Short mmCIF file of C-alpha atoms in Angstrom, two decimals:
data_model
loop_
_atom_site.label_atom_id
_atom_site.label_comp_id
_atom_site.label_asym_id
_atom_site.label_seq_id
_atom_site.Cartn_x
_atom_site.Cartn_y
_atom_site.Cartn_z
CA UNK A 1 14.18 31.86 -59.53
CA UNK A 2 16.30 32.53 -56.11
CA UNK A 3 15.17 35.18 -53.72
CA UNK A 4 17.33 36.39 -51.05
CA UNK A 5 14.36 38.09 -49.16
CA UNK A 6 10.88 36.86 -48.20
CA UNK A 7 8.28 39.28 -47.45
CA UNK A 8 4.64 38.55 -46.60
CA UNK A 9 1.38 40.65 -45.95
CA UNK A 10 -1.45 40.38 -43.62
CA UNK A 11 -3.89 42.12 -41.66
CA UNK A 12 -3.66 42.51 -37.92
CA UNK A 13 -5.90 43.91 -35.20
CA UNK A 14 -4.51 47.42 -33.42
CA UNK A 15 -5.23 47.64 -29.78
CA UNK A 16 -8.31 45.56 -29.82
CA UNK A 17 -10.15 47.62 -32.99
CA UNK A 18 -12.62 45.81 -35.09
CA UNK A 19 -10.60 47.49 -37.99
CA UNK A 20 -7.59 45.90 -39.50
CA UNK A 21 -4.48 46.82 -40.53
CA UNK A 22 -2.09 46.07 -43.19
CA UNK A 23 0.92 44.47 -42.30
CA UNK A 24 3.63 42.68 -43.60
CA UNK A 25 6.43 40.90 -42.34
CA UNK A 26 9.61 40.46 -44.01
CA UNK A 27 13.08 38.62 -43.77
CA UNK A 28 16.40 39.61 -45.72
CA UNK A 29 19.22 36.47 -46.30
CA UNK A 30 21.75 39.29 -45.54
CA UNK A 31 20.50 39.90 -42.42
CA UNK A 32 19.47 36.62 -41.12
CA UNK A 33 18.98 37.44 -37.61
CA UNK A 34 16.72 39.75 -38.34
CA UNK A 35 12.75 39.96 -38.93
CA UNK A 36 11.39 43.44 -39.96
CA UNK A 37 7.64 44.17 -38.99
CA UNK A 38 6.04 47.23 -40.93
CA UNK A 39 2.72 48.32 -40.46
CA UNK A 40 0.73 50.93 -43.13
CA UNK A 41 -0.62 54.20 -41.02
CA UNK A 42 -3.56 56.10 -42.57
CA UNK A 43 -1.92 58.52 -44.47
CA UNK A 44 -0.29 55.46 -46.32
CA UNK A 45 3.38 55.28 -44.79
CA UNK A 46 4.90 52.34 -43.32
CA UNK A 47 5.94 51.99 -39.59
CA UNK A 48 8.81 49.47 -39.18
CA UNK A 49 10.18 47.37 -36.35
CA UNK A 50 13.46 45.05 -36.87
CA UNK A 51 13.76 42.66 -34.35
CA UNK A 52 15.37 39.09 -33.65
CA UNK A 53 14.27 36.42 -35.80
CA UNK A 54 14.65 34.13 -32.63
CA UNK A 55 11.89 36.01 -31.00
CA UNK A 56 9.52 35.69 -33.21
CA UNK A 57 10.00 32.18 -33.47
CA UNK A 58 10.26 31.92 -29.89
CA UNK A 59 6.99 34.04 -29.15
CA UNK A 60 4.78 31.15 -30.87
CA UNK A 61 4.92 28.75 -27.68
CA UNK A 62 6.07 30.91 -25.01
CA UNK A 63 6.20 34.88 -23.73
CA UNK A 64 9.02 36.27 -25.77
CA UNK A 65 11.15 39.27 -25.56
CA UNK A 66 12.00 41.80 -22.80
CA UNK A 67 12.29 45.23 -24.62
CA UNK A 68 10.31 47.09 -26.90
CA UNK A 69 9.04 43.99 -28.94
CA UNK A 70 7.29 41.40 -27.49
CA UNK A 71 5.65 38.34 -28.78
CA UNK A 72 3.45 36.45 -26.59
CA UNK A 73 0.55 33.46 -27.00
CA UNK A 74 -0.61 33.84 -23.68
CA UNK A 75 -2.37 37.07 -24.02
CA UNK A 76 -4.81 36.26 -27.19
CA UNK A 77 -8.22 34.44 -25.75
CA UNK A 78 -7.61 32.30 -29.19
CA UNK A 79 -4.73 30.16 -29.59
CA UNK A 80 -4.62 30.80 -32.71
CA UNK A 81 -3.40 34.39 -32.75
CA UNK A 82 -0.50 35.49 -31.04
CA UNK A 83 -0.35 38.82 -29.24
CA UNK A 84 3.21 41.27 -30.93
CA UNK A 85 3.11 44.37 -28.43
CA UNK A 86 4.99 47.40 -29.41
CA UNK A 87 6.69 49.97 -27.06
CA UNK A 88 8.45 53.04 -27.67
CA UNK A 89 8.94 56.77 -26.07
CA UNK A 90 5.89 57.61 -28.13
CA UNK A 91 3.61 55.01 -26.82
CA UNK A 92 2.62 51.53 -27.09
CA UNK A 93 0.86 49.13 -29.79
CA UNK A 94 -0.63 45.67 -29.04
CA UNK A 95 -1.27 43.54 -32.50
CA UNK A 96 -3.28 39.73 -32.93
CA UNK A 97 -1.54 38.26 -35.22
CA UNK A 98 -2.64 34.43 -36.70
CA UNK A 99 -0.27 31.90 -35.63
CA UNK A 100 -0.48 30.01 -38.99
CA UNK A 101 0.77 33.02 -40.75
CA UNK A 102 3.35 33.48 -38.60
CA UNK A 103 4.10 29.88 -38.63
CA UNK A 104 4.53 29.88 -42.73
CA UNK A 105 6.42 33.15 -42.18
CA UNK A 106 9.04 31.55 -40.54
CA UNK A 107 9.07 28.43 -42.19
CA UNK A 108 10.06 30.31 -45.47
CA UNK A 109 12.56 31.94 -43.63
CA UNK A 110 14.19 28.96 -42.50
CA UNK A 111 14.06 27.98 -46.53
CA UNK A 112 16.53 30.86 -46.88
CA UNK A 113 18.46 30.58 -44.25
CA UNK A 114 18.28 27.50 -42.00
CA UNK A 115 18.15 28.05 -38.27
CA UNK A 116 21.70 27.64 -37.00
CA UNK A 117 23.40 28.36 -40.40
CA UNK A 118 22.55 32.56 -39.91
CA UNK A 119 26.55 33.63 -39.27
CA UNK A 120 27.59 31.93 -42.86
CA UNK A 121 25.15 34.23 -44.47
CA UNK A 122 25.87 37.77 -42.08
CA UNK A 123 28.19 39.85 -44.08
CA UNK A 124 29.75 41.60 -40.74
CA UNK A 125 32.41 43.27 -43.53
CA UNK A 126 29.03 45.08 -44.99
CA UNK A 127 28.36 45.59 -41.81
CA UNK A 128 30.98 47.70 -40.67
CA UNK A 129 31.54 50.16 -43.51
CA UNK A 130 27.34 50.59 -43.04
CA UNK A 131 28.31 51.69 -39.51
CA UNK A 132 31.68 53.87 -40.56
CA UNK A 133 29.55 55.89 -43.44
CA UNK A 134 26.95 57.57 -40.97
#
């Protein structure tokens, strides 16, 4: 069975809360810069952040990203979560995420679409009539 899409759930910590939340990350071959973040809010709606595949991958050794997403190690006191902050005009979300999950995350990503091969799978054609039509 091929798959052009992997997508893959866990729970994460909110701001430092002892309760979880569902998460899930997911990738799309047709967008293979791309990593989407989505995160369930109580009244059982998704929240979703698309951001560069690079910076996730990136954000598992070193501080990563400049904008509204950033991924950093340095800021979880275990090395085995990574820290995915969250900023927008209507405030700001810090997430521990586990490295290993992350880690696999990726690694079935690169399955899909190996690092360095993303252009031969971006349809920019697609692309540009999704831009034209809104």
């Amino acid at each position: 069975m091929h798959t052009d899409a992997i997508h893959q759930s866990q729970f994460v910590l909110l701001n430092n809360s002892s309760t979880p939340v569902l998460s899930r990350l997911s990738f799309h071959a047709g967008e293979p810069f791309a990593v989407t973040v989505s995160f369930r809010t109580e009244r059982g709606r998704w929240v979703e952040w698309t951001f560069a595949r690079e910076l996730l991958a990136t954000g598992l050794t070193d501080p990563s990203g400049l904008g509204d997403v950033r991924v950093r190690p340095d800021l979880s006191e275990d090395e085995d979560m990574l820290t995915l902050e969250i900023e927008s005009p209507d405030g700001y979300a810090s997430f521990e995420l586990e490295r290993e999950d992350v880690e696999t995350f990726l690694e079935s990503t690169y399955e899909l679409v190996p690092l360095g091969s993303e252009s031969e799978h971006f349809d920019v054609e697609a692309l540009i009539e999704e831009i034209s039509n809104v």
